[in-house]
């Protein structure tokens, strides 16, 4: 398999944004993290586990100037990375306990495959909200293509697909709109009309049993 990331792009613009935020808010930044701290935090953030003593010691002893970039690249190319983030996102998309007729393992497979190929977020969101096909591999027996991504919307297609509207806008647009299904929001410009406009898209979706 080809490595998903062969290099780490220049991220200095992120550093500058953070520095500007410190200055704007009068914040004094913490001291630079030690190699041991950096190694541990990278593991926890990227694969959700701490490194072994041997791995941490090797990193700390290394004098390679590119070791931070190589560490991050190695972690995001690991199987642990795809499993960890598939677990996080499946919980966000359908919850820790999958509802009736929802196959969480199939959704996790879709997510693992997507992270493994470094699929763009825009493409993943499109695939999740427009998914068609069978929600489990059993659909192949009926001649229906298997698509684990279908489990996202299947988990929320109740009550007039209102949950699908609320989950999609919250997870992918970063806005809470569920209260506007009844009235315009009193504290911002979100409207009831906008809520039902988004909902109209999901109203066209149907679940078919095989």
GROMACS .gro file of N, CA, C and O in nm, residues 13 26 45 77 97 105 136 161 167 198:
model
   40
   13UNK      N    1   0.182   2.848   0.887
   13UNK     CA    2   0.068   2.940   0.888
   13UNK      C    3  -0.023   2.910   1.006
   13UNK      O    4  -0.086   3.002   1.061
   26UNK      N    5  -0.397   3.840   2.497
   26UNK     CA    6  -0.303   3.863   2.605
   26UNK      C    7  -0.261   3.736   2.677
   26UNK      O    8  -0.245   3.735   2.800
   45UNK      N    9  -0.319   1.179   2.073
   45UNK     CA   10  -0.406   1.254   1.982
   45UNK      C   11  -0.435   1.177   1.853
   45UNK      O   12  -0.546   1.186   1.798
   77UNK      N   13  -0.021   0.690   0.914
   77UNK     CA   14  -0.015   0.581   0.818
   77UNK      C   15  -0.035   0.445   0.883
   77UNK      O   16  -0.021   0.343   0.817
   97UNK      N   17  -2.425   0.293   2.117
   97UNK     CA   18  -2.511   0.176   2.101
   97UNK      C   19  -2.595   0.193   1.975
   97UNK      O   20  -2.683   0.277   1.969
  105UNK      N   21  -2.064  -0.208   1.269
  105UNK     CA   22  -1.941  -0.261   1.212
  105UNK      C   23  -1.924  -0.223   1.065
  105UNK      O   24  -1.814  -0.194   1.019
  136UNK      N   25  -2.553  -0.377   0.513
  136UNK     CA   26  -2.469  -0.487   0.559
  136UNK      C   27  -2.425  -0.570   0.439
  136UNK      O   28  -2.488  -0.564   0.332
  161UNK      N   29  -3.766   1.234   0.950
  161UNK     CA   30  -3.624   1.260   0.919
  161UNK      C   31  -3.570   1.387   0.985
  161UNK      O   32  -3.469   1.442   0.942
  167UNK      N   33  -2.867   1.604   1.306
  167UNK     CA   34  -2.734   1.543   1.316
  167UNK      C   35  -2.643   1.593   1.204
  167UNK      O   36  -2.525   1.623   1.227
  198UNK      N   37  -3.362   2.232   0.469
  198UNK     CA   38  -3.266   2.123   0.476
  198UNK      C   39  -3.339   1.990   0.489
  198UNK      O   40  -3.304   1.890   0.425
   0.00000   0.00000   0.00000
